[in-house]
Coordinates of C-alpha atoms in Angstrom, one line a residue:
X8 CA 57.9 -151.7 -105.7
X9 CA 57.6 -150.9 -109.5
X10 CA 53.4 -149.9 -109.0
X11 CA 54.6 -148.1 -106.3
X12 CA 57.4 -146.1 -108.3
X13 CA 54.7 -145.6 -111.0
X14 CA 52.1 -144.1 -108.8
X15 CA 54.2 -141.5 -107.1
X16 CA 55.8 -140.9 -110.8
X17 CA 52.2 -140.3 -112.3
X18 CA 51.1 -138.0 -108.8
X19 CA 53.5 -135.3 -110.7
X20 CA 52.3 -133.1 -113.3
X21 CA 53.9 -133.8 -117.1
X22 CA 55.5 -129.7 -116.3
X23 CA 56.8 -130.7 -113.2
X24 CA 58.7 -133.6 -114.6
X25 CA 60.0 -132.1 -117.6
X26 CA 60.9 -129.5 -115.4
X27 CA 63.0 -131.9 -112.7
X28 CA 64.4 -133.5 -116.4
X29 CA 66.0 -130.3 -117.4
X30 CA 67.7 -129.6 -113.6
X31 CA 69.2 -133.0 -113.5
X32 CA 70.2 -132.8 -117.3
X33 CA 71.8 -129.5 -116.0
X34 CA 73.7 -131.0 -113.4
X35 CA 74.6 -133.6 -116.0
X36 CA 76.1 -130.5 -118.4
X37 CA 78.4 -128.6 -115.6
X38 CA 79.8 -132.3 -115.1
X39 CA 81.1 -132.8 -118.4
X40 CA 81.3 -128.7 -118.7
X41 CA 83.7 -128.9 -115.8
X42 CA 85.9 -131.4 -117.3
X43 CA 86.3 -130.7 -121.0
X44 CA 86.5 -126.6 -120.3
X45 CA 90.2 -127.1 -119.3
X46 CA 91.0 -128.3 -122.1
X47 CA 91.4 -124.8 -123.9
X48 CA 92.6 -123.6 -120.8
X49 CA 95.3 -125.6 -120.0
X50 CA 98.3 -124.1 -122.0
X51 CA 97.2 -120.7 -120.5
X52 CA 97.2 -122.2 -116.7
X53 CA 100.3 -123.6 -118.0
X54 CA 102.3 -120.0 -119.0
X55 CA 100.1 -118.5 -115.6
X56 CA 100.8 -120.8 -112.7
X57 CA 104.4 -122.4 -114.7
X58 CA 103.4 -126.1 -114.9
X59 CA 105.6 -129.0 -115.8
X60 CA 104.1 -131.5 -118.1
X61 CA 103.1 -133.8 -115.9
X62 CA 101.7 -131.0 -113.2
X63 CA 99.6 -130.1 -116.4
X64 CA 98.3 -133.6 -116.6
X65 CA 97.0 -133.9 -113.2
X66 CA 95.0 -130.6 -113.7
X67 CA 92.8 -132.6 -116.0
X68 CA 93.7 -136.7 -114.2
X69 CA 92.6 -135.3 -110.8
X70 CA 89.3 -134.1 -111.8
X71 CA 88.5 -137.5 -113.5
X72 CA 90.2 -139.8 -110.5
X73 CA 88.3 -138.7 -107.9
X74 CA 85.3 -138.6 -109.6
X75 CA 85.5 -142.1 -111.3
X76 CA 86.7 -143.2 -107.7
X77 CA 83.9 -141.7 -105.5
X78 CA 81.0 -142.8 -107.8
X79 CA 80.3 -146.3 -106.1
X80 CA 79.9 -144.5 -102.6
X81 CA 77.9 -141.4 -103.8
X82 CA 75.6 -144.5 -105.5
X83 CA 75.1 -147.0 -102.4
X84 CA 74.6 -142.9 -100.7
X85 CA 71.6 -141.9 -103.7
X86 CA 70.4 -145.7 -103.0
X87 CA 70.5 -146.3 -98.9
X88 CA 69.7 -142.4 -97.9
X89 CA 68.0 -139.2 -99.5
X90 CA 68.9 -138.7 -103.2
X91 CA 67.6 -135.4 -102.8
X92 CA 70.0 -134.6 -100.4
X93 CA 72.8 -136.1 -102.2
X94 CA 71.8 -134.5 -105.3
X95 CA 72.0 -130.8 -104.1
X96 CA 74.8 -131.4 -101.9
X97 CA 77.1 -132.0 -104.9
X98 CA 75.6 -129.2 -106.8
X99 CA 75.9 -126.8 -103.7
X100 CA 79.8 -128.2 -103.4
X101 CA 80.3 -127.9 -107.1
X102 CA 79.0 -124.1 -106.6
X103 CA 81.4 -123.3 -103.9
X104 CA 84.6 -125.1 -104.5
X105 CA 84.5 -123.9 -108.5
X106 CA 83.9 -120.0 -107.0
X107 CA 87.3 -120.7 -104.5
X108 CA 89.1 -122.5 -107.7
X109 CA 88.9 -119.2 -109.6
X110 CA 90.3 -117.2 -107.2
X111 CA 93.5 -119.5 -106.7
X112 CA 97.1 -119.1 -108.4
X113 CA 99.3 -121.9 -106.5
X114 CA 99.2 -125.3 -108.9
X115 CA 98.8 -127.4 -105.5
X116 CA 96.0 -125.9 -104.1
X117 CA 94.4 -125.9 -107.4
X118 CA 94.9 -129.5 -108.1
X119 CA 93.7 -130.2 -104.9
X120 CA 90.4 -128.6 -105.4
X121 CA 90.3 -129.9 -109.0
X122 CA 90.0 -133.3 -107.0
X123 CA 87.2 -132.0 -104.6
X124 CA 85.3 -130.6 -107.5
X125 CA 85.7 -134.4 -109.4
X126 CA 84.1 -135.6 -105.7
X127 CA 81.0 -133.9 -105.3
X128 CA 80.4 -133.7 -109.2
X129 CA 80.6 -137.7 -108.7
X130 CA 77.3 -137.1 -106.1
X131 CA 75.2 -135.7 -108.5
X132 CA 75.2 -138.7 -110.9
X133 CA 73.6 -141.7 -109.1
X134 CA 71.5 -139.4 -107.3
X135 CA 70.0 -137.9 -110.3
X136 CA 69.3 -141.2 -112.1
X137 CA 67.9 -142.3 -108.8
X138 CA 65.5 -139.7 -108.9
X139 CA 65.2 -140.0 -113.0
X140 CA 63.7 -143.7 -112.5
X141 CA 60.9 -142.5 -110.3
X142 CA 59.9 -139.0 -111.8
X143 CA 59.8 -141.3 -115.2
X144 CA 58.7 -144.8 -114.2
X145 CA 56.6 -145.7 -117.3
X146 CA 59.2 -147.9 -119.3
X147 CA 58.7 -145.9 -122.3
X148 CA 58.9 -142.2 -120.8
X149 CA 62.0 -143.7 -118.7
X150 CA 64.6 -145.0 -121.7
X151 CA 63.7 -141.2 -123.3
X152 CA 64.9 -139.8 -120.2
X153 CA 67.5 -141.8 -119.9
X154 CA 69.0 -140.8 -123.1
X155 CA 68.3 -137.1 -122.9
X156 CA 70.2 -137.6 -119.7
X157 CA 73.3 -139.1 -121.2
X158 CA 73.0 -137.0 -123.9
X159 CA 74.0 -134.0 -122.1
X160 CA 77.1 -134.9 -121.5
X161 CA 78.3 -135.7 -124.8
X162 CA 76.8 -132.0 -125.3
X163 CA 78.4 -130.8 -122.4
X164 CA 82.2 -132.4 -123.9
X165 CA 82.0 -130.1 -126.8
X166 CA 79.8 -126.7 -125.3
X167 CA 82.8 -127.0 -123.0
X168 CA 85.4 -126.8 -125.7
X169 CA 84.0 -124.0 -127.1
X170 CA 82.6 -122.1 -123.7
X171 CA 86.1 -122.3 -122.0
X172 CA 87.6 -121.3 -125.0
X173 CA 85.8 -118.4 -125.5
X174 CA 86.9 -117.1 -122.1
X175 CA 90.3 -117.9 -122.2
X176 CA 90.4 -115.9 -125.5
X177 CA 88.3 -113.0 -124.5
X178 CA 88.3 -112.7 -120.9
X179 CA 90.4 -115.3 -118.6
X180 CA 90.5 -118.4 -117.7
X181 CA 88.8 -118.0 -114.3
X182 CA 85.6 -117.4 -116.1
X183 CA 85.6 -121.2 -116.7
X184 CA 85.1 -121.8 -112.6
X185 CA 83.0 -118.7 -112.1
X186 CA 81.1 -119.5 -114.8
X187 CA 80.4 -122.6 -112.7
X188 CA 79.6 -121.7 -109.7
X189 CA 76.6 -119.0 -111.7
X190 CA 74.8 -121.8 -112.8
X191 CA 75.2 -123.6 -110.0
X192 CA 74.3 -121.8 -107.1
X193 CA 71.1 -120.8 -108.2
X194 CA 70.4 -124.4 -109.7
X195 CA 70.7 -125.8 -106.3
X196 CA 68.7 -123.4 -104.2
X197 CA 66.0 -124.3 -107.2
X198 CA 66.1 -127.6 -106.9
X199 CA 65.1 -127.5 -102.7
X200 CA 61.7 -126.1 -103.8
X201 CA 61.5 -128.4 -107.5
X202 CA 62.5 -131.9 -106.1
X203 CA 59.5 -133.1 -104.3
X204 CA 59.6 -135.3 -100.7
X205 CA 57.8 -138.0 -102.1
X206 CA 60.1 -139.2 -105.2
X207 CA 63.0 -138.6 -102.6
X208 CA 62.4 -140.8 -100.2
X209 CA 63.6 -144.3 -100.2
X210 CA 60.5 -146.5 -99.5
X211 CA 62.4 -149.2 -99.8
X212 CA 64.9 -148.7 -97.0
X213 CA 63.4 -147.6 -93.6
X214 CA 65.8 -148.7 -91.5
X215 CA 67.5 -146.1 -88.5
X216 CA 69.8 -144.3 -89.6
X217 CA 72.6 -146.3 -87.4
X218 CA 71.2 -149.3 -89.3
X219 CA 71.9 -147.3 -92.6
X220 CA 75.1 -146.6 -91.9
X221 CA 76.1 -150.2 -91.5
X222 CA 74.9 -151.3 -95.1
X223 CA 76.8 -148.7 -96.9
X224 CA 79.9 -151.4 -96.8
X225 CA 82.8 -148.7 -96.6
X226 CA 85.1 -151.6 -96.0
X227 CA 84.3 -152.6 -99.4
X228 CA 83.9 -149.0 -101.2
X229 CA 87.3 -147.9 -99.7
X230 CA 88.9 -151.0 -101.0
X231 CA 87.3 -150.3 -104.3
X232 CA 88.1 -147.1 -104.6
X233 CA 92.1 -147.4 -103.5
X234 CA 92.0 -149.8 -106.7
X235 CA 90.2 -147.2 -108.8
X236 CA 92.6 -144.4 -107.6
X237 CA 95.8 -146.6 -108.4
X238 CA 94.6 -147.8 -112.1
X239 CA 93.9 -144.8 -112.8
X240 CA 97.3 -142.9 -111.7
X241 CA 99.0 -145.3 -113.3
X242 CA 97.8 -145.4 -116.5
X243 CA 97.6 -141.5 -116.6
X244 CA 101.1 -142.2 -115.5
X245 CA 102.5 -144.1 -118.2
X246 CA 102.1 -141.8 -120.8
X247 CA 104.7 -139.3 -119.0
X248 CA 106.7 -141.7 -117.1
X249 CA 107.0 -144.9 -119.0
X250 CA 104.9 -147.7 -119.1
X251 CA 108.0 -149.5 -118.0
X252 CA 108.4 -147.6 -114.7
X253 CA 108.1 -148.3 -111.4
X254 CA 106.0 -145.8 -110.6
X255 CA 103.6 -147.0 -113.3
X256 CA 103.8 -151.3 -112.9
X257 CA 104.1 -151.0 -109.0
X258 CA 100.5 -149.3 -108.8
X259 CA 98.8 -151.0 -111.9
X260 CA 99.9 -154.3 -110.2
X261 CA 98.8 -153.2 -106.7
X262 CA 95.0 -152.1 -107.9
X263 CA 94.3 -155.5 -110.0
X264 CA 95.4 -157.3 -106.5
X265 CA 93.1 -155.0 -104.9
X266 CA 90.2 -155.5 -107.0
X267 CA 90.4 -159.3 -106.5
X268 CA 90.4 -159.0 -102.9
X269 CA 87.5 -156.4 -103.5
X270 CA 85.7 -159.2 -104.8
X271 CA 86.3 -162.1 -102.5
X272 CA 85.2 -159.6 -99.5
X273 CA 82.1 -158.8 -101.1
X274 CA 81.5 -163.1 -101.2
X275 CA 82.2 -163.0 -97.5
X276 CA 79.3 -160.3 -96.0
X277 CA 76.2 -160.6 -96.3
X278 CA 74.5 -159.7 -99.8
X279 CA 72.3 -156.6 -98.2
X280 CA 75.3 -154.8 -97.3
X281 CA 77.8 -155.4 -100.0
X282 CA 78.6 -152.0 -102.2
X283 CA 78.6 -154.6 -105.4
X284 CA 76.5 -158.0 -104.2
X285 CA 78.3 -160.8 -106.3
X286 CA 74.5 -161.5 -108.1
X287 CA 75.1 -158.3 -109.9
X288 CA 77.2 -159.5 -112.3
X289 CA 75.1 -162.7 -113.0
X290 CA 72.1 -160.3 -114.0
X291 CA 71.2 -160.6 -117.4
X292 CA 74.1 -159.5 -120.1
X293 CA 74.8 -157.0 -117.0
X294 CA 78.8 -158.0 -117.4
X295 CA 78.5 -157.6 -120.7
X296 CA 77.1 -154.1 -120.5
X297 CA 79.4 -153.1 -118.7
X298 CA 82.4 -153.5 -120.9
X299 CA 80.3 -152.2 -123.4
X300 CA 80.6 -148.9 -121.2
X301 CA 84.1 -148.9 -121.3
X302 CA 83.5 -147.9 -125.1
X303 CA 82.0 -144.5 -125.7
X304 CA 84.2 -142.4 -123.8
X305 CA 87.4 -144.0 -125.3
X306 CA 86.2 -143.3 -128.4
X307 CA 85.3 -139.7 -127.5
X308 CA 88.6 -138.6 -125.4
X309 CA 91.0 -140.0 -127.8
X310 CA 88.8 -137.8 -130.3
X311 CA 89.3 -134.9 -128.3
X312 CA 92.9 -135.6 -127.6
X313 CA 94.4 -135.8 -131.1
X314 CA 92.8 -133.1 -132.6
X315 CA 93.2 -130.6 -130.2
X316 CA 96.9 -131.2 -130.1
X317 CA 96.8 -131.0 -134.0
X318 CA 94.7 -128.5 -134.6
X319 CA 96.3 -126.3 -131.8
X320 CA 99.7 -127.4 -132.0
X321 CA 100.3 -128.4 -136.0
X322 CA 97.8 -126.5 -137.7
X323 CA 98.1 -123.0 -135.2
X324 CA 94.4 -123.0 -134.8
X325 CA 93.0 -120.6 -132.5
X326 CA 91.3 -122.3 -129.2
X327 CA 87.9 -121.2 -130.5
X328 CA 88.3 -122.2 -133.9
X329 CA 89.3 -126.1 -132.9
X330 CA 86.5 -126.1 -130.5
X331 CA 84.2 -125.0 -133.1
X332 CA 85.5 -127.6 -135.5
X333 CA 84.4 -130.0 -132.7
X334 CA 81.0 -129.1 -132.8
X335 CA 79.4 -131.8 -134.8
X336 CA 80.2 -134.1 -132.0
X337 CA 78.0 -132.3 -129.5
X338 CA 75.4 -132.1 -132.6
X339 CA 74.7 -135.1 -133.3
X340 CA 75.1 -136.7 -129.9
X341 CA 72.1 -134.5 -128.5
X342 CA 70.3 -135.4 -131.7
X343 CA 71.1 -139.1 -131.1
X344 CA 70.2 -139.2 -127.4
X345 CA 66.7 -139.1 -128.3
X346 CA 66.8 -142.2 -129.7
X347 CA 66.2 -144.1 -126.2
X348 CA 62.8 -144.7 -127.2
X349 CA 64.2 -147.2 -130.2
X350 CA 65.2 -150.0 -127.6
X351 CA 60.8 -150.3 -127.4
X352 CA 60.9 -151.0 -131.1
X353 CA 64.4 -152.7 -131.9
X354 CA 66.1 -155.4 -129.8
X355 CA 69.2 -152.8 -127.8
X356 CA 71.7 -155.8 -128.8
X357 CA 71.7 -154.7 -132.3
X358 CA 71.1 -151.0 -131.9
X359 CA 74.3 -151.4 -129.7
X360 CA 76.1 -153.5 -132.8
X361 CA 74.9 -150.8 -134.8
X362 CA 76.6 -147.8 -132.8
X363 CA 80.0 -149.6 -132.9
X364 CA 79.9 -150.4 -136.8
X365 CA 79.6 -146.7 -137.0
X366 CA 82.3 -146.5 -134.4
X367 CA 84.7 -148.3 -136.6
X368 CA 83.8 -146.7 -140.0
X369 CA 84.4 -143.2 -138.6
X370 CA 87.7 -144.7 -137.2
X371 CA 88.9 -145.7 -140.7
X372 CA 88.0 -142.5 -141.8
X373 CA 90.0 -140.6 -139.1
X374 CA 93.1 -143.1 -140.1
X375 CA 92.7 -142.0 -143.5
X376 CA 92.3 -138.3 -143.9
X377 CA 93.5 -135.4 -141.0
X378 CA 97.0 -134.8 -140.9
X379 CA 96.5 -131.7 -143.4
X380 CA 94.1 -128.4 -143.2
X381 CA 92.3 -129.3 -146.1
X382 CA 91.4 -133.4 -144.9
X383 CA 88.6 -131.7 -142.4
X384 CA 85.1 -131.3 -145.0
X385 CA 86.0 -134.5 -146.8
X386 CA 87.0 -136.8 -143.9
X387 CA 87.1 -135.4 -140.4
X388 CA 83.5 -133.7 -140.3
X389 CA 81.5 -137.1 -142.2
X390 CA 84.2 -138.7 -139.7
X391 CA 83.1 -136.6 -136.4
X392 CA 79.1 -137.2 -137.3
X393 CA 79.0 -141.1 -137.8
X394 CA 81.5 -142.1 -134.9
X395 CA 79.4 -139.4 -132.8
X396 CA 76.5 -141.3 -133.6
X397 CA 77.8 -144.5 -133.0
X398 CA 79.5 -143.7 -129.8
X399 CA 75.7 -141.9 -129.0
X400 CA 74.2 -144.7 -130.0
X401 CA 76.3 -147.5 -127.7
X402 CA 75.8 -144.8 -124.9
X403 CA 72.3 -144.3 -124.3
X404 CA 71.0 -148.1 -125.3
X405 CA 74.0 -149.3 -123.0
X406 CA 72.9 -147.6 -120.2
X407 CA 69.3 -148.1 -121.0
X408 CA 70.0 -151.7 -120.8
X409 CA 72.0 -151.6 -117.9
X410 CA 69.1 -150.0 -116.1
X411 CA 66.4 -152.4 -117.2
X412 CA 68.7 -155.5 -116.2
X413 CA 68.7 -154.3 -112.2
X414 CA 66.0 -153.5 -110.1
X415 CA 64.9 -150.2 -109.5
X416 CA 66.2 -150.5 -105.5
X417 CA 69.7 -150.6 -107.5
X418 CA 69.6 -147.6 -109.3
X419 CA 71.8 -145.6 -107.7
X420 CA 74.5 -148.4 -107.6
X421 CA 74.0 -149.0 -111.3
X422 CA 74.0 -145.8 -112.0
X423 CA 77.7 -145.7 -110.1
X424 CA 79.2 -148.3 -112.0
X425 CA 78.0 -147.4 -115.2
X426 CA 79.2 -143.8 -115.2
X427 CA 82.7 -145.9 -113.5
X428 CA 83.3 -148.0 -116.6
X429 CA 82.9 -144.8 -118.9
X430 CA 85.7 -143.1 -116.9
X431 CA 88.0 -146.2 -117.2
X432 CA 86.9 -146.1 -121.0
X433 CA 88.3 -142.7 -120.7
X434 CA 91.3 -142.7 -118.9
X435 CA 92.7 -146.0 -120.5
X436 CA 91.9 -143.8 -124.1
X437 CA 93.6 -140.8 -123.1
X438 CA 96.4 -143.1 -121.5
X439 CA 96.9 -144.9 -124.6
X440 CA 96.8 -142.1 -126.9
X441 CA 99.9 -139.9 -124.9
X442 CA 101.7 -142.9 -125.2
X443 CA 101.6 -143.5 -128.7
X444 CA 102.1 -139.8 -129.4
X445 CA 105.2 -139.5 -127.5
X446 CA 106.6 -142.4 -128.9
X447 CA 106.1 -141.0 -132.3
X448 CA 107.3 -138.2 -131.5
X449 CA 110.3 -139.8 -130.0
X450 CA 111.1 -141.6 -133.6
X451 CA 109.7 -139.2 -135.8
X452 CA 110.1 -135.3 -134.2
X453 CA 107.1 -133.4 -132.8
X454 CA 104.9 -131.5 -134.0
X455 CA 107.0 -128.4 -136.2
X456 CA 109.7 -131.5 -137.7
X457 CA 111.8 -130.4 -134.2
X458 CA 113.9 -132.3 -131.8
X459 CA 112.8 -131.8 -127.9
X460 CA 116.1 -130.2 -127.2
X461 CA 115.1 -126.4 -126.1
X462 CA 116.3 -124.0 -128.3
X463 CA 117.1 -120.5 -126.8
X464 CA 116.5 -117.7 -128.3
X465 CA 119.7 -115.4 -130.4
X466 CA 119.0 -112.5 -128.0
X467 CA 118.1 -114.5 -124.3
X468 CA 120.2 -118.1 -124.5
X469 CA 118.8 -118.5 -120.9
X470 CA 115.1 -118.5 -122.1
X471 CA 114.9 -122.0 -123.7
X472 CA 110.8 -121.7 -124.5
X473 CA 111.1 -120.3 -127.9
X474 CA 111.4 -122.1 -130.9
X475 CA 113.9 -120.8 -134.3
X476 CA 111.9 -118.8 -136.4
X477 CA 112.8 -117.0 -140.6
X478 CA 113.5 -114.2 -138.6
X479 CA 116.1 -115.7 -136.3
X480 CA 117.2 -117.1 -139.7
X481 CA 117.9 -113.6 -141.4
X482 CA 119.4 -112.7 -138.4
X483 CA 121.9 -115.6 -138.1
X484 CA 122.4 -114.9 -142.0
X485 CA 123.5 -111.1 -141.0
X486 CA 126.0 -112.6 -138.2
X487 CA 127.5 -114.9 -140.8
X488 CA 127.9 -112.2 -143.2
X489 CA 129.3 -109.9 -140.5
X490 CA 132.0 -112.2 -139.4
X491 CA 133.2 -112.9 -143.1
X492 CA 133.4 -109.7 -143.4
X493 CA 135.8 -109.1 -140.2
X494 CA 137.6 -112.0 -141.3
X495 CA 138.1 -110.6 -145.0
X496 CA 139.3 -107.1 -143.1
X497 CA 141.8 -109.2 -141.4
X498 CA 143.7 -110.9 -143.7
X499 CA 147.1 -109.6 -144.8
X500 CA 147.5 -108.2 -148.1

């Protein structure tokens, strides 16, 4: 199979394949464009469609559910049928359903296609590494790939920052969907032409397509994915409605259940058909990997989380100045992603050890510095670039690893459950994070020294959105003065 994958991979001109790198590196880019763009859109969707907090939490949750949930499916898809067709599928669907999502106002339907936009963004993933493996086959030319690959999206984090908040401060935030579906459309029609026939058909799996059907184990990708759906809601969940909660401890308890009897199924059919064969996890350090992968995107969302609210919220920033403060993430991680050929050189194990040393140093340095304007040259930015490199780092020789511990007839799969963990990584980070914040908050006041109780404003005590201000203070100084002064006129002489 691997001569094979290396004959058909060395049939394609070096052009052609750097060309078929940058599409699926693009696909890779509106992914993560497509999830971290809300972020500077959010408070304006908030004001526009009148959210609640936990309606504004679900803009970003239901995105990243349903793609974290529908990975293992598009995977055992990219790895029984046509990744080709899998691939421009989702980038077709992601065309179409970001053009409708700019034209809606209603906070259902929008979450709603926030969700099918999270579905057929989780097709193009498997699918593309799928086809990666076999334009690149050499091991060499492959871990590069690789890297560049999951590079992009630690580009496409903070290029989405800075992109979405250039709309929402100079145009609207529609742009951010529109913007979308542009690069979109025309990458898809592109890629019908680019993508050749013969690294997209599954040599390996000739079955009928009845006989297909049957070893795509939905039994065991539905049960899979109801567990997925319930962890997730419930720890994006606990950071609004208590950790305590029944809504949060009857669903996390439901979806560890589930996941245990995911496992026993896939014991009890045969090993062919099982979405996750049991043998997986007993491929070498392929466990450990994948807690590994829970890592980077912790690290990176609880990042983005704390100082966006700070900058935004404590500090007044602008939008496009925060995201702009961001950028030596997306730097440094597209410098580091070219690092994949290292693993060749240097055992991954301590590259990997290496990444999370820098993880924990830039940690420390977070602790220490950032709660004032002037913290940002000497800790957050030395801060930013050595836990970006770190997280980088534990990225791309993680999933290089991963890769080389399956075979190649996996890749889709492996490619599923990778890009699964780093969701988890991110929703537990992100979870944890809202939690800690609004107990803080709770104890200590929020962000202006405030208590939660709305204030209403001295001329509308209906409208409780607007904070006191020095003005409201001179004015409440006038009033004073203007009743002592009707109190002096009354008194009797």
């Amino acid at each position: 199979m691997s001569r094979c994958l290396i004959h058909v991979g060395h049939k394609l001109s070096f052009t052609r394949r750097l060309i078929l790198l940058f599409m699926f590196c693009l696909s890779q880019l509106l992914d993560g464009f497509n999830f971290s763009a809300l972020f500077s859109a959010v408070p304006t969707l908030e004001v526009s469609m009148r959210l609640t907090e936990s309606q504004s939490t679900w803009i970003l949750s239901a995105f990243q559910l349903t793609f974290a949930s529908f990975l293992l499916i598009s995977g055992r898809i990219s790895d029984v049928y046509n990744p080709k067709i899998a691939f421009i599928g989702g980038v077709s669907g992601l065309c179409v359903i970001s053009l409708c999502a700019g034209f809606v106002n209603d906070i259902i339907p929008f979450i709603v296609l926030r969700a099918l936009n999270g579905i057929v963004s989780s097709m193009t993933v498997p699918s593309a590494l799928r086809l990666l493996i076999k334009v690149f086959p050499e091991p060499l030319e492959q871990a590069r790939a690789i890297g560049i690959f999951g590079g992009c999206n630690g580009v496409a984090n903070v290029l989405g920052l800075v992109i979405g908040a250039m709309f929402v401060e100079w145009t609207s935030y529609q742009w951010v969907f529109w913007f979308s579906a542009i690069v979109a459309g025309p990458a898809a029609l592109a890629c019908v032409f680019i993508i050749p026939s013969e690294i997209s058909n599954n040599t390996d799996n000739l079955e009928p397509a009845a006989e297909k059907w049957k070893s795509l184990d939905l039994v065991g990708v539905s049960i899979l994915t109801v567990a997925l759906i319930l962890f997730i809601f419930a720890v994006t969940s606990g950071s609004t409605n208590g950790w305590a909660s029944t809504k949060v401890l009857v669903p996390l308890i439901i979806s560890i259940l589930v996941v245990v009897g995911f496992f026993y199924w896939e014991t009890r059919i045969p090993v062919d058909t099982a979405a996750i064969p049991p043998r997986t996890w007993f491929y070498h350090n392929f466990s450990v990997l994948f807690a590994l992968a829970l890592l980077p995107f912790f690290w990176w969302a609880t990042v983005f989380s704390t100082f966006t609210t700070l900058w935004q919220n404590v500090f007044g920033w602008s939008a496009i100045s925060s995201a702009v403060h961001m950028f030596p993430i997306g730097v440094v991680a597209f410098v580091m992603s070219f690092t994949g050929s290292l693993s060749r050189i240097v055992s991954p194990k301590w590259i990997i050890l290496t990444g999370l040393s820098f993880c924990m140093v830039a940690t420390v340095l977070l602790a220490l510095g950032g709660g004032k304007p002037h913290d940002y040259w000497p800790y957050i930015f030395p801060a930013f670039a050595v836990g970006s490199a770190g997280a980088m780092l534990t990225y791309t020789h993680t999933n290089i690893a991963i890769f080389q511990a399956a075979p190649p007839s996996m890749a889709g799969t492996v490619g599923a459950i990778f890009n699964g963990a780093l969701q988890c990584g991110s929703a537990i980070g992100l979870a944890g994070i809202s939690s800690i914040e609004i107990s803080v908050e709770a104890i200590h006041g929020g962000p202006h020294d405030v208590d939660h109780t709305p204030q209403p404003e001295h001329d509308n005590p209906a409208n409780p959105a607007r904070r006191s201000t020095h003005f409201d203070e001179k004015i409440n100084d006038a009033n004073v003065t203007m009743i002592e002064k009707a109190d002096l006129a009354n008194l009797s002489v």
